[in-house]
Short mmCIF file of C-alpha atoms in Angstrom, two decimals:
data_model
loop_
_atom_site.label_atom_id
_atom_site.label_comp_id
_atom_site.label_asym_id
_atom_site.label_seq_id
_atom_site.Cartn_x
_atom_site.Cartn_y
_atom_site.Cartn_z
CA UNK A 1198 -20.92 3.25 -2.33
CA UNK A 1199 -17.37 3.68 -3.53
CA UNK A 1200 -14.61 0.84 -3.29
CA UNK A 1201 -11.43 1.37 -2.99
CA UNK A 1202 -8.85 -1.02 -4.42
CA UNK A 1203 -5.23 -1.36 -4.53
CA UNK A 1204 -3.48 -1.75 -7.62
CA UNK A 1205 0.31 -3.10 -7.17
CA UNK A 1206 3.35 -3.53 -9.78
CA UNK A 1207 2.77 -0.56 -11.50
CA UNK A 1208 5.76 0.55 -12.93
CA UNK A 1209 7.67 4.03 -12.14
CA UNK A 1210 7.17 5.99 -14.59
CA UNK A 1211 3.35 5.04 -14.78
CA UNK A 1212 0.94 8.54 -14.48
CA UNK A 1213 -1.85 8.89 -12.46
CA UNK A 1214 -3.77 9.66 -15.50
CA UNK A 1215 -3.09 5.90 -17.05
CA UNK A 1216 -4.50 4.62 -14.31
CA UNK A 1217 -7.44 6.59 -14.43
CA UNK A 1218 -7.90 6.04 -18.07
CA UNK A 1219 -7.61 2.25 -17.72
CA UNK A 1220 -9.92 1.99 -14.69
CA UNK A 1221 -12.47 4.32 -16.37
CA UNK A 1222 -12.98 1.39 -19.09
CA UNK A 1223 -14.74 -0.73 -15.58
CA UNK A 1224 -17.12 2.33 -14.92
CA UNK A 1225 -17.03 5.78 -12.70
CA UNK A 1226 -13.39 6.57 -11.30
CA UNK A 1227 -13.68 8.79 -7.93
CA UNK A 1228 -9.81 9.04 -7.58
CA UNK A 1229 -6.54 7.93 -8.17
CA UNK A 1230 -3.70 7.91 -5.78
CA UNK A 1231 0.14 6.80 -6.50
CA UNK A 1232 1.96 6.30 -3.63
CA UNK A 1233 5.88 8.11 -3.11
CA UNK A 1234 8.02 7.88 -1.05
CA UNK A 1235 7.93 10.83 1.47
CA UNK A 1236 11.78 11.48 1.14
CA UNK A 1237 12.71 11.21 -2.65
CA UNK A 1238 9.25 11.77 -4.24
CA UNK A 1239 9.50 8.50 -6.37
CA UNK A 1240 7.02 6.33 -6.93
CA UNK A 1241 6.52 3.17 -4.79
CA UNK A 1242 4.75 0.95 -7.79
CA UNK A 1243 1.29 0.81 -6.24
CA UNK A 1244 -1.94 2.59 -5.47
CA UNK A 1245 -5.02 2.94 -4.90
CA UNK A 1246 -8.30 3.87 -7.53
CA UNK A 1247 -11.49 4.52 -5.97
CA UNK A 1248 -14.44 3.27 -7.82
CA UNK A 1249 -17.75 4.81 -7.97
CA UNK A 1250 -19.55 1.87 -7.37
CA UNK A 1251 -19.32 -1.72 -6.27
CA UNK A 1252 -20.19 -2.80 -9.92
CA UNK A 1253 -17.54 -1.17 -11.02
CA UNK A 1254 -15.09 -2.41 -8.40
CA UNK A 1255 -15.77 -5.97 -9.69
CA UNK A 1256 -15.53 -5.23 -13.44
CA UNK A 1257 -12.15 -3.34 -12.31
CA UNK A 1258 -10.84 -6.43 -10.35
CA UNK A 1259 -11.82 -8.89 -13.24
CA UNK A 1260 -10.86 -6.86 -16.12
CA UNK A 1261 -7.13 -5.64 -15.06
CA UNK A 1262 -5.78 -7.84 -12.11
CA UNK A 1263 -3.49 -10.05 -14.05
CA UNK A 1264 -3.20 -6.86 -17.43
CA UNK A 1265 0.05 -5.75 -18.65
CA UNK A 1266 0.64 -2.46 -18.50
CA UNK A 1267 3.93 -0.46 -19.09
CA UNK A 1268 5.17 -4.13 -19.23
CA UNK A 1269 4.19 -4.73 -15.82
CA UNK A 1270 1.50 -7.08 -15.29
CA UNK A 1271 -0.67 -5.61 -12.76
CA UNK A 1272 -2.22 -6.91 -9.02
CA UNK A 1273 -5.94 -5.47 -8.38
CA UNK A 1274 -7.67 -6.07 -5.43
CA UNK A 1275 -9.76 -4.65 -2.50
CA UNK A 1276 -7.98 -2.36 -0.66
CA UNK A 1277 -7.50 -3.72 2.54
CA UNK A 1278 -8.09 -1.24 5.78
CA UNK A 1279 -4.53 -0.15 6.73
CA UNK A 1280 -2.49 -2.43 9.83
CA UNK A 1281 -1.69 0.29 12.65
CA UNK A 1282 1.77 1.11 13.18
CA UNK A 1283 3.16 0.93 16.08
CA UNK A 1284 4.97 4.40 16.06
CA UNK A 1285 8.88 5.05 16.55
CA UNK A 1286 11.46 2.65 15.65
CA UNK A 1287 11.86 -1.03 16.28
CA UNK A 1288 8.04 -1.96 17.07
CA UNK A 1289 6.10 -2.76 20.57
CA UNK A 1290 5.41 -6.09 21.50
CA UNK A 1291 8.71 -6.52 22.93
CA UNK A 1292 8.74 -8.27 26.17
CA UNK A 1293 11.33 -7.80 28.41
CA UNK A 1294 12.10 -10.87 30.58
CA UNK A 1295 13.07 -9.84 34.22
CA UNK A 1296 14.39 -6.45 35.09
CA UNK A 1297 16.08 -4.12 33.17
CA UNK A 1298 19.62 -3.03 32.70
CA UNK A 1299 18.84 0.08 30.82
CA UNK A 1300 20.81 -0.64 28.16
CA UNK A 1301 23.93 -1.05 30.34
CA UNK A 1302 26.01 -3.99 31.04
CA UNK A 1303 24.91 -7.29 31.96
CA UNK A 1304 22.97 -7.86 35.32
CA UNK A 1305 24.94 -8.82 38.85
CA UNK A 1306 28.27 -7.23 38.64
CA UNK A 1307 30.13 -6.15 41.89
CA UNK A 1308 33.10 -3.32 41.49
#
């Protein structure tokens, strides 16, 4: 079964075919993916590289987490399923205490 891990402080300029290349010395690469950002297109500095098998995964993890490359020295670990997003902005999990003003003024005015 194929593991994916994440691979952090890559460097910018870094292809996806170095990664592959490097990973490929641990065994059977499935894919590499470089994450950008969805407004300029530049690279974030990490990814992911799935591994064709859980062998592999390990040799990957003890081979290259802590390996320079492009002068960066690299984090590899198990990709970790991703946290849920709470959509819009700001976040849930706000409690409001009370009632509401809607956004206006402060509470218990008279005019």
């Amino acid at each position: 079964m194929a593991k994916k891990l994440y691979v952090g402080n890559l460097a910018y300029s870094t292809t996806e075919e170095q990664v592959r290349d490097l990973f490929s010395q641990a065994g059977e690469v499935d894919s590499v993916a470089l994450i950008t950002d969805r407004e300029t297109g530049r690279a974030k500095g990490f990814g992911f590289v799935e591994m064709n098998t859980e062998e592999g995964s390990q040799e990957a993890i003890k081979r290259f987490n802590g390996y320079t490359l492009d002068n960066r020295t690299l984090t590899v670990n198990e990709a970790r399923p991703r946290e849920e997003r709470s959509g819009g902005f700001g976040g849930g999990n706000r409690r409001e205490g009370g009632r509401s003003n809607g956004g206006f003024g402060g509470g218990n005015r008279r005019f």
